[in-house]
Short mmCIF file of C-alpha atoms and ligand atoms in Angstrom, two decimals:
data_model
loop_
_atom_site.label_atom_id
_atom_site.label_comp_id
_atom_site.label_asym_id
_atom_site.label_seq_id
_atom_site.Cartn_x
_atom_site.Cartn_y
_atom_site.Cartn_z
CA UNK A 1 0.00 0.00 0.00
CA UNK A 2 1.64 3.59 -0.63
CA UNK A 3 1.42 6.12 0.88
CA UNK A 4 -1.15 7.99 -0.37
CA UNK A 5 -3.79 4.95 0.04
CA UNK A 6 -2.37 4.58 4.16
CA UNK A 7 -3.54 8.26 4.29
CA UNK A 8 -6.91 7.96 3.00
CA UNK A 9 -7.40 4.97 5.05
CA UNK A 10 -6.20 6.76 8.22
CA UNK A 11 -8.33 9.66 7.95
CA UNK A 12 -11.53 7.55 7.31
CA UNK A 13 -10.42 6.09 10.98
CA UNK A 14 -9.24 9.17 12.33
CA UNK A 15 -12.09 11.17 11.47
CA UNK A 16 -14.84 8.62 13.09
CA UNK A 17 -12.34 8.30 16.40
CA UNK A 18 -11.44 12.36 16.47
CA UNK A 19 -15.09 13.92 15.66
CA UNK A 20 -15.86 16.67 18.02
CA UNK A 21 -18.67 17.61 18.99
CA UNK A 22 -19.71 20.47 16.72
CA UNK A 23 -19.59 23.02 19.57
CA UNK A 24 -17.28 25.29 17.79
CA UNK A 25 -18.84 25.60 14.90
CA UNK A 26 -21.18 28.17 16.63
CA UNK A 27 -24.57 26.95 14.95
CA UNK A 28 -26.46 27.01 18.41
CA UNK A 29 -25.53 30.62 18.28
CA UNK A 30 -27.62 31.31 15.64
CA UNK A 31 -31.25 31.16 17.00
CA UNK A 32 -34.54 31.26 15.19
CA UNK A 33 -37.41 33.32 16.38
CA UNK A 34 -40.58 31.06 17.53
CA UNK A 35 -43.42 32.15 15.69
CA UNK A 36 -46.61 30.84 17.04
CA UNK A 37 -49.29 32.00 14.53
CA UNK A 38 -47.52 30.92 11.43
CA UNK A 39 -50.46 30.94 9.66
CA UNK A 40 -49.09 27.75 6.77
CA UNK A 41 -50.04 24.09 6.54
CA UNK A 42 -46.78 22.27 6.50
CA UNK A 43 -47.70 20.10 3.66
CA UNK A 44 -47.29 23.34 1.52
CA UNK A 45 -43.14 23.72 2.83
CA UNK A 46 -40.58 23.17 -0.55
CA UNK A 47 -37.08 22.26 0.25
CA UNK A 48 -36.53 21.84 -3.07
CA UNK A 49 -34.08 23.27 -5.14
CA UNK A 50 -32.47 23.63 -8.53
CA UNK A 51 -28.91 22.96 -9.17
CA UNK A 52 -27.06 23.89 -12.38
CA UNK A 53 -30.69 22.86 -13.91
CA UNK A 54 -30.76 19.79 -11.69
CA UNK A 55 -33.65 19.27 -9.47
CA UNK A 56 -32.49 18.53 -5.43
CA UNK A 57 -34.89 17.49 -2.86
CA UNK A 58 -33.16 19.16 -0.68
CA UNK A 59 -30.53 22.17 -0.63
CA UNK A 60 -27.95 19.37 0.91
CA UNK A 61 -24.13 18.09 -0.01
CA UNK A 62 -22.64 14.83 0.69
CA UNK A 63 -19.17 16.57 0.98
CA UNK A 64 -15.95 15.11 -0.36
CA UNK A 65 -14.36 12.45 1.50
CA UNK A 66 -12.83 9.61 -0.31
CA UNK A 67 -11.42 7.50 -3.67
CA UNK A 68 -8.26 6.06 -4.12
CA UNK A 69 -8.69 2.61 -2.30
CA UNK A 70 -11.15 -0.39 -2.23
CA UNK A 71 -12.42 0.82 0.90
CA UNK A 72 -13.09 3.89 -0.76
CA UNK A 73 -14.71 2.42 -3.52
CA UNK A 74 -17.37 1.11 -1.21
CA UNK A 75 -18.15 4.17 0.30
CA UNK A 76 -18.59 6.35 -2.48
CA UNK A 77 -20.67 3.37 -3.99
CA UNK A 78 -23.02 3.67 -0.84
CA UNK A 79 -23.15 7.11 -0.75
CA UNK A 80 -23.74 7.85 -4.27
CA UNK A 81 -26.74 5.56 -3.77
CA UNK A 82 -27.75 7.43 -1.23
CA UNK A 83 -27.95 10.74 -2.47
CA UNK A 84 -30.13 9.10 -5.56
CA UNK A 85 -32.47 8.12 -2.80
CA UNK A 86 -32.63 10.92 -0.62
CA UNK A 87 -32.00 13.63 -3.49
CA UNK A 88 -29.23 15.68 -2.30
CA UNK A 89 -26.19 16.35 -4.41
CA UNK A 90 -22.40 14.32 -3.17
CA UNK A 91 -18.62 15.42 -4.03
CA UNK A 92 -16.34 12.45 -4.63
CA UNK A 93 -12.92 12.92 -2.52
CA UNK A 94 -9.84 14.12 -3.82
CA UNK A 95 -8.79 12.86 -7.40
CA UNK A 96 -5.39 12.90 -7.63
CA UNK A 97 -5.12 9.07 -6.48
CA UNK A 98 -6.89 7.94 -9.99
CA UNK A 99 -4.54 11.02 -12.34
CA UNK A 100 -1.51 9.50 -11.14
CA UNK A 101 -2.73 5.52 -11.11
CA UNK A 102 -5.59 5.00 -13.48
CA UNK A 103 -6.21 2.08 -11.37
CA UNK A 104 -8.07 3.62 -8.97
CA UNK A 105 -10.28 5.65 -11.45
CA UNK A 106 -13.35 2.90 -10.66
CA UNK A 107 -13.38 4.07 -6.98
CA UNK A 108 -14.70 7.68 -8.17
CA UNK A 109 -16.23 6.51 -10.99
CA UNK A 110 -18.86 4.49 -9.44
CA UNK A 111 -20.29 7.27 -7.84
CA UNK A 112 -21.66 8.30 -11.36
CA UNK A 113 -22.52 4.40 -11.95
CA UNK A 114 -24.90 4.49 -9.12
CA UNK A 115 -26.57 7.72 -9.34
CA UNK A 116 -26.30 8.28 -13.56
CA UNK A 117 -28.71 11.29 -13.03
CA UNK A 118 -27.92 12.69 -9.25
CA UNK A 119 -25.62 16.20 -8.78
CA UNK A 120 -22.21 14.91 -8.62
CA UNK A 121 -18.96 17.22 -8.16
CA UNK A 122 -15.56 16.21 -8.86
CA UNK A 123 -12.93 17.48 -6.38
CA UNK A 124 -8.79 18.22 -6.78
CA UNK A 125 -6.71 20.79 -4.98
CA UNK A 126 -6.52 23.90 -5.75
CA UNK A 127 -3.07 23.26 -7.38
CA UNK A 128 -4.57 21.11 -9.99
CA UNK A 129 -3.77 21.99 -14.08
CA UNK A 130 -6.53 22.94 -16.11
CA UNK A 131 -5.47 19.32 -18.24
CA UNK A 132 -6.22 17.62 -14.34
CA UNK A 133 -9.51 19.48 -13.56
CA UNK A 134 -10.33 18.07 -17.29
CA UNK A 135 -10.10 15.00 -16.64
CA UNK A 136 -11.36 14.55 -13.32
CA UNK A 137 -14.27 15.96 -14.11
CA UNK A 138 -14.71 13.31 -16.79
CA UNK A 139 -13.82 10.25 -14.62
CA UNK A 140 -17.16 10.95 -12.94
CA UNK A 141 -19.38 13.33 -15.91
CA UNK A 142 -19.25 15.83 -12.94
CA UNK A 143 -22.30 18.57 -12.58
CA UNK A 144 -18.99 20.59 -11.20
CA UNK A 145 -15.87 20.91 -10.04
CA UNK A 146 -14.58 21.56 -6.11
CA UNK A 147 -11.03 22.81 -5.59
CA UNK A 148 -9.79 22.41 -2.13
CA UNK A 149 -7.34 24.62 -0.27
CA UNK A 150 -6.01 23.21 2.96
CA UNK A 151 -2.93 25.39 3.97
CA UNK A 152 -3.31 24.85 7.74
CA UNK A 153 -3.71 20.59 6.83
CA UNK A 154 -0.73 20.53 4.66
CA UNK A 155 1.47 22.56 7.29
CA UNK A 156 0.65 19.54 9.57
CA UNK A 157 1.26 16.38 7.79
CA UNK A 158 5.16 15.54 7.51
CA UNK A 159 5.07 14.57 3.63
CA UNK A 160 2.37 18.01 3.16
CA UNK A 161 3.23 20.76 0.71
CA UNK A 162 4.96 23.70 2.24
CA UNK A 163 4.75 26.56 -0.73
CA UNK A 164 1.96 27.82 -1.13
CA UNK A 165 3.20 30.12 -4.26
CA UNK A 166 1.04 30.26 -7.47
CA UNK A 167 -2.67 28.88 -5.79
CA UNK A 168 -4.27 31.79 -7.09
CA UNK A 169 -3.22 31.85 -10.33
CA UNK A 170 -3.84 27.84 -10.58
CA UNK A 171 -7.17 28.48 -9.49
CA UNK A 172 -8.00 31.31 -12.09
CA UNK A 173 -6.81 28.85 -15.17
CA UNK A 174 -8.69 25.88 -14.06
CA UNK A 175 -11.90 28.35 -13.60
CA UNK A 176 -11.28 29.72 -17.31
CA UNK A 177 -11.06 26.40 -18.97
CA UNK A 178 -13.07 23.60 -17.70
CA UNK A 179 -17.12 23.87 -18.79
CA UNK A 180 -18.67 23.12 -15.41
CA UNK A 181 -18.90 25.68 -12.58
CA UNK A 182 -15.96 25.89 -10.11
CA UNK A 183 -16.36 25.63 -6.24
CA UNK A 184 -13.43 26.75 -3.93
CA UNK A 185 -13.56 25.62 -0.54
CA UNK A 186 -11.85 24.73 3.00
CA UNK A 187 -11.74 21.41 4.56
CA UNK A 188 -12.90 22.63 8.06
CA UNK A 189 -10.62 26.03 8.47
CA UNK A 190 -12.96 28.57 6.69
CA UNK A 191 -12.95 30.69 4.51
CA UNK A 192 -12.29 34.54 5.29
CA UNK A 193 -13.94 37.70 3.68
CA UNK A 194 -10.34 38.50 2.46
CA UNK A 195 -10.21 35.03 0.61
CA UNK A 196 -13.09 35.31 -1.13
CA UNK A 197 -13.06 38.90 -2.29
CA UNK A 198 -9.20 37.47 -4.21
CA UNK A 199 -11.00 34.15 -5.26
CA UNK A 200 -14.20 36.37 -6.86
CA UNK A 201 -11.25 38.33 -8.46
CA UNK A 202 -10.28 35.57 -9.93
CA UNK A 203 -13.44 34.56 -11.61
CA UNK A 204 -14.58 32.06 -8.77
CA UNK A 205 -18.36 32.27 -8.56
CA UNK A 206 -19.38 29.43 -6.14
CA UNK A 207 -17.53 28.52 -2.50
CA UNK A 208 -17.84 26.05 0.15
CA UNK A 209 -16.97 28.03 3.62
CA UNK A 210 -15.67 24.22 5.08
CA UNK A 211 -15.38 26.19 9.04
CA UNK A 212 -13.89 24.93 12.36
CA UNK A 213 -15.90 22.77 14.61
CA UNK A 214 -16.60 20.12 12.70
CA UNK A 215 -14.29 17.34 10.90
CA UNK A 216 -11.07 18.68 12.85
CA UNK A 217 -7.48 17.85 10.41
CA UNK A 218 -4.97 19.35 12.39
CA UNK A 219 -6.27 16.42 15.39
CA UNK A 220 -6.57 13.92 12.68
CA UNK A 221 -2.67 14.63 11.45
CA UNK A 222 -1.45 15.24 14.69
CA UNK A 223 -2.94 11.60 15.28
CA UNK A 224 -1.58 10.35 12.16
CA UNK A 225 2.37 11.51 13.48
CA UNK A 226 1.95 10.33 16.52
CA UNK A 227 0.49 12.78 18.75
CA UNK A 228 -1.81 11.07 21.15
CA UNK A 229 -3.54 14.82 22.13
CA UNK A 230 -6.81 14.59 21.35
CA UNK A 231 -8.22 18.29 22.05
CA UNK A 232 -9.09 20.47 18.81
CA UNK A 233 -5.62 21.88 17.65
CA UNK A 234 -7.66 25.10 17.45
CA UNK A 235 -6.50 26.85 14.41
CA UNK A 236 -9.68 28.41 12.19
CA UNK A 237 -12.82 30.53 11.43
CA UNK A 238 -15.91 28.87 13.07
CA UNK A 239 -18.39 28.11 10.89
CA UNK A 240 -21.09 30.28 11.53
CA UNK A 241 -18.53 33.39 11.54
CA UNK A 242 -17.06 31.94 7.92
CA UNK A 243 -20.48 31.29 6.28
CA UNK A 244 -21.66 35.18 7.91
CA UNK A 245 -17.82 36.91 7.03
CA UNK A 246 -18.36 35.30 3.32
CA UNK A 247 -22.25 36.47 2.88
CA UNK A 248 -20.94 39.74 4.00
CA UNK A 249 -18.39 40.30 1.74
CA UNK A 250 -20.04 42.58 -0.78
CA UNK A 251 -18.70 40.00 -3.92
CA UNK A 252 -21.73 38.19 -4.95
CA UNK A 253 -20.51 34.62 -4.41
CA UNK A 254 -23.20 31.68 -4.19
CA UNK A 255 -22.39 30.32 -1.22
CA UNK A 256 -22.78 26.47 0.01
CA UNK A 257 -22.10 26.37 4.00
CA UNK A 258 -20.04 23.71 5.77
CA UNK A 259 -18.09 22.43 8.91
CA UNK A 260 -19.87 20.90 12.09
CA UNK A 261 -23.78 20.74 10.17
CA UNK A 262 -24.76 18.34 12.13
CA UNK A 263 -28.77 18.37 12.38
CA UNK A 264 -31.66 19.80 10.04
CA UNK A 265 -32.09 22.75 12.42
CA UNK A 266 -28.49 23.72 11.68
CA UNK A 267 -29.17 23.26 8.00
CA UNK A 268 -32.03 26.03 8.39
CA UNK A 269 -29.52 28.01 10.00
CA UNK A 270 -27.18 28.13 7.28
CA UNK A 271 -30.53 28.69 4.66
CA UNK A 272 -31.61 30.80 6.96
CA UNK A 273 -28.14 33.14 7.12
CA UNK A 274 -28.07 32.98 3.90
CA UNK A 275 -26.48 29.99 1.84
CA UNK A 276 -28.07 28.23 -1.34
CA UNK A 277 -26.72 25.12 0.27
CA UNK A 278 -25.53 23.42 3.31
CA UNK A 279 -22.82 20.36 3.45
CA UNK A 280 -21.69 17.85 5.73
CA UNK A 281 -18.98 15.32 5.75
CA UNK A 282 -18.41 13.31 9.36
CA UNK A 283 -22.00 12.45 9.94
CA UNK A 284 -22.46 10.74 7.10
CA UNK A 285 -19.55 8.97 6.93
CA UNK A 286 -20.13 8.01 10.66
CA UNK A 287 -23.91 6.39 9.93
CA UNK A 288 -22.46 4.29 7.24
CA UNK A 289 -19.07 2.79 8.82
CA UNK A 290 -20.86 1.80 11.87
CA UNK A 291 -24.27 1.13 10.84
CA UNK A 292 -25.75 1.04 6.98
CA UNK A 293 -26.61 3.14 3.93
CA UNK A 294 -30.27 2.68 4.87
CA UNK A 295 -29.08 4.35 8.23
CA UNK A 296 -27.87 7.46 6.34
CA UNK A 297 -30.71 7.56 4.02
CA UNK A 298 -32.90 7.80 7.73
CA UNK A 299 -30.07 10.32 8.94
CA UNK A 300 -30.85 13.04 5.81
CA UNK A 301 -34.58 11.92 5.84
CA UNK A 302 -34.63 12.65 9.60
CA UNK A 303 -32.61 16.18 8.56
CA UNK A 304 -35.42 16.89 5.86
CA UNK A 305 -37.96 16.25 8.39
CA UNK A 306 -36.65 18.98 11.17
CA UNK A 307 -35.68 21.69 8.38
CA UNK A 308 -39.68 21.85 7.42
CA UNK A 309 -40.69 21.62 11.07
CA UNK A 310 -38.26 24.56 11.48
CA UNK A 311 -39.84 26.32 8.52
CA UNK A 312 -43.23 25.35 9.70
CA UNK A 313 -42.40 27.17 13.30
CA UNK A 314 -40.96 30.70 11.48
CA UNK A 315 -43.83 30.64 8.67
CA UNK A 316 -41.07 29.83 6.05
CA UNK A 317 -42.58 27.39 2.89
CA UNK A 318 -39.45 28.07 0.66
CA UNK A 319 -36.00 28.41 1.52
CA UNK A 320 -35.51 32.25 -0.08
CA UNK A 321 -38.67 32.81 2.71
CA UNK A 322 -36.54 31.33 5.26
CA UNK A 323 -34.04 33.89 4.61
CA UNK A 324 -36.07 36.74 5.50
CA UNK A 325 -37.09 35.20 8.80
CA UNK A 326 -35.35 36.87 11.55
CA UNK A 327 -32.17 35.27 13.85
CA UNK A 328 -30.75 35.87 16.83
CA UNK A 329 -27.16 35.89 16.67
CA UNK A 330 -25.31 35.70 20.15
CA UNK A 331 -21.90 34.58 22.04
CA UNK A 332 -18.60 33.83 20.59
CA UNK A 333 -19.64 34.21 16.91
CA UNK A 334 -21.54 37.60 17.63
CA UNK A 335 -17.88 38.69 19.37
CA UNK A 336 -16.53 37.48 16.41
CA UNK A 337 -18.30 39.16 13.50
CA UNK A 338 -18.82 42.84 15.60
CA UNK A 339 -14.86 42.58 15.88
CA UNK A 340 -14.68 41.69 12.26
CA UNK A 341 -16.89 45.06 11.71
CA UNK A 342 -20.60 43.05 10.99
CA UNK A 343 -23.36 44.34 12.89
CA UNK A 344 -25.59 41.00 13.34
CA UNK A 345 -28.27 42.60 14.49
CA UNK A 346 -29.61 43.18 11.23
CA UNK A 347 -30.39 39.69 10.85
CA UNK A 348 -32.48 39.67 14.52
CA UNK A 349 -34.10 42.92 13.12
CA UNK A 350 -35.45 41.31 9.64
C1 FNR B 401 -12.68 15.01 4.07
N1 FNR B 401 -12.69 16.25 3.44
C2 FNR B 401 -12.13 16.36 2.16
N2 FNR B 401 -12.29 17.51 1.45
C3 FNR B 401 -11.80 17.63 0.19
O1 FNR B 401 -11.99 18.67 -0.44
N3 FNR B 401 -11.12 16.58 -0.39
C4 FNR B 401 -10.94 15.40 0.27
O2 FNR B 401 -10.35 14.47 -0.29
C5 FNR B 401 -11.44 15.27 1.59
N4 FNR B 401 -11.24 14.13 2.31
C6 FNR B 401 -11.92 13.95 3.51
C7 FNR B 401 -11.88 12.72 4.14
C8 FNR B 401 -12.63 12.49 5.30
C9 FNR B 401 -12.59 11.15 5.94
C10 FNR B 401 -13.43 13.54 5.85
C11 FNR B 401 -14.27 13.33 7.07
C12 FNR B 401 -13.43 14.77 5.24
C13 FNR B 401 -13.30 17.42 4.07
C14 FNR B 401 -14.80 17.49 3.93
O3 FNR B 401 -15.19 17.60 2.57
C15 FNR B 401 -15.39 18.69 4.72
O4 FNR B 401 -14.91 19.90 4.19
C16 FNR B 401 -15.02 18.64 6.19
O5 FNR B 401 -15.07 17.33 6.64
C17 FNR B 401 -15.93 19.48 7.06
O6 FNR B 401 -17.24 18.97 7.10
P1 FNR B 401 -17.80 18.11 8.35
O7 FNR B 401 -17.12 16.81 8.35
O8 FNR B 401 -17.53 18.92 9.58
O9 FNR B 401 -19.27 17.99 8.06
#
């Protein structure tokens, strides 16, 4: 096994083993405002939404994970047929395993096999030639393309990259050649208003804010060196103050909302703030290694099921009503975003 494949493996255990839980994140600061004459029949509540032209059930990404190994090859083949039951678009994991060993192309590739008609995004780093992004989006026919930037992850793996020279300028080639829209994101460190303002520069229209307090890689690396510490290495923008510092920006980036989602009421929050889409990663990943895909079918069923009570309780039946539905923002994230010059109580005020 090289090395490459001992690293996948290892953060598909490390990630179960490591997960925190989701505290940091910030999504209980974000509160909803009870409404108790909301005056709709829940049967009337959409979730749905349209992708790139492509119908979702629900405004919901299986985020990337995995490829590159037979174990991955399972996964992605349960997930994918997950998302074609439950309607919600998936990213494969990173790609570079199958452009350097065609061998491992089936492991990505599947995920297209099992859901021929679902939302499926390929997903390289951000380093990636416009030749690579070509051809990883054909592996899989991908709806789009995710390029991930992971500075803080590569720092802390002993074989990681250590320039970080020329990212921008990769990024802006890739987005001017391949056909299918581009989405930049984090892997759990967030995105700042400063790096998306340079990414929209650079012709980047979509971004995944991938914030602290979920899936935690500087633990999962530490772990993988040796480092029995367990406590989140605590470097990165929480969520909830990535997902509000990137809607705030004043560049008019669509915006899908990551890192510690880890219930439907915290996908309403990130509708509700303001993001076309919410993903999530460790969750799923968790209901499948230790139970079954039927078990994360229930999981985003069970999700689906507390978003349109949620809506139900503010008077929302679409998702762009949810967004006009006022939110209390408070503790550590409203510190957060005053310091970083956002007054939240517009949103309590709406
Ligand atoms: C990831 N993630 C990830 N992201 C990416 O862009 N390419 C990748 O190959 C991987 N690999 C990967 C493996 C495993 C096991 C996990 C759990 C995660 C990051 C993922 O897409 C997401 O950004 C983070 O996990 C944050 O979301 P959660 O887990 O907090 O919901």
């Amino acid at each position: 096994m090289n090395l490459r494949e001992k690293r996948k493996l290892d953060h598909i255990r490390l990630a179960l083993e490591l997960e925190g839980d989701g505290r940091e994140a910030g999504w209980e600061e974000v509160q909803f405002v009870n409404l108790s004459l909301p005056e709709l029949d829940r049967a009337e509540i959409s979730t749905v939404y349209d992708l790139w032209g492509k119908p979702l059930r629900l405004p919901l990404l299986i985020n990337a994970m995995t490829g590159g190994s037979e174990a991955s090859l399972e996964i992605n083949a349960a997930l994918a047929e997950v998302a074609r039951e439950t309607g919600v678009a998936m990213a494969v994991g990173s790609q570079h395993a199958a452009l350097e060993d065609p061998r491992w192309a089936a492991s990505y590739a599947v995920a297209r096999r099992k859901n021929p008609r679902g939302v499926l995004l390929a997903n390289l780093s951000a380093r990636a030639t416009p030749e690579e992004a070509r051809r990883a989006c054909e592996m899989i026919e991908a709806d789009g393309l995710q390029l991930h930037l992971n500075a803080a992850q590569e720092l802390a793996m002993a074989e990681g990259e250590r320039s970080f020279r020329g990212l921008a300028d990769s990024i802006a080639r890739v987005v001017a050649s391949v056909r299918v829209p581009v989405i930049v994101k984090e892997v759990g460190f967030g995105l700042s208003r400063e790096a998306v303002i340079h990414l929209y520069a650079l012709g980047v229209r979509w971004v995944d804010t991938g914030g602290r307090g979920g899936t935690d890689f500087l633990s999962i690396e530490r772990r993988r060196r040796g480092d029995s510490g367990s406590s989140s290495a605590g470097w990165g923008i929480p969520a909830v103050a990535s997902l509000v510092e990137v809607l705030e920006s004043g560049v008019p980036l669509k915006v899908i909302a990551s890192g510690g989602i880890r219930s439907g009421t915290d996908l309403a929050r990130a509708l509700a703030l303001g993001a076309e889409m919410a993903g999530a990663a460790g969750p799923f990943l968790r209901r499948l290694r230790e139970g079954s895909a039927e078990q994360v079918v229930s999981l985003i069923r069970a999700w689906e099921e507390e978003l349109k009570d949620v809506m139900t309780l503010v008077g929302a039946r679409t998702p762009v009503e949810l967004r006009r539905r006022p939110l209390v923002i408070t503790g550590a994230t409203e510190d957060w975003l005053r310091l970083r010059g956002i007054d939240t109580s517009r949103y309590a005020r709406r």
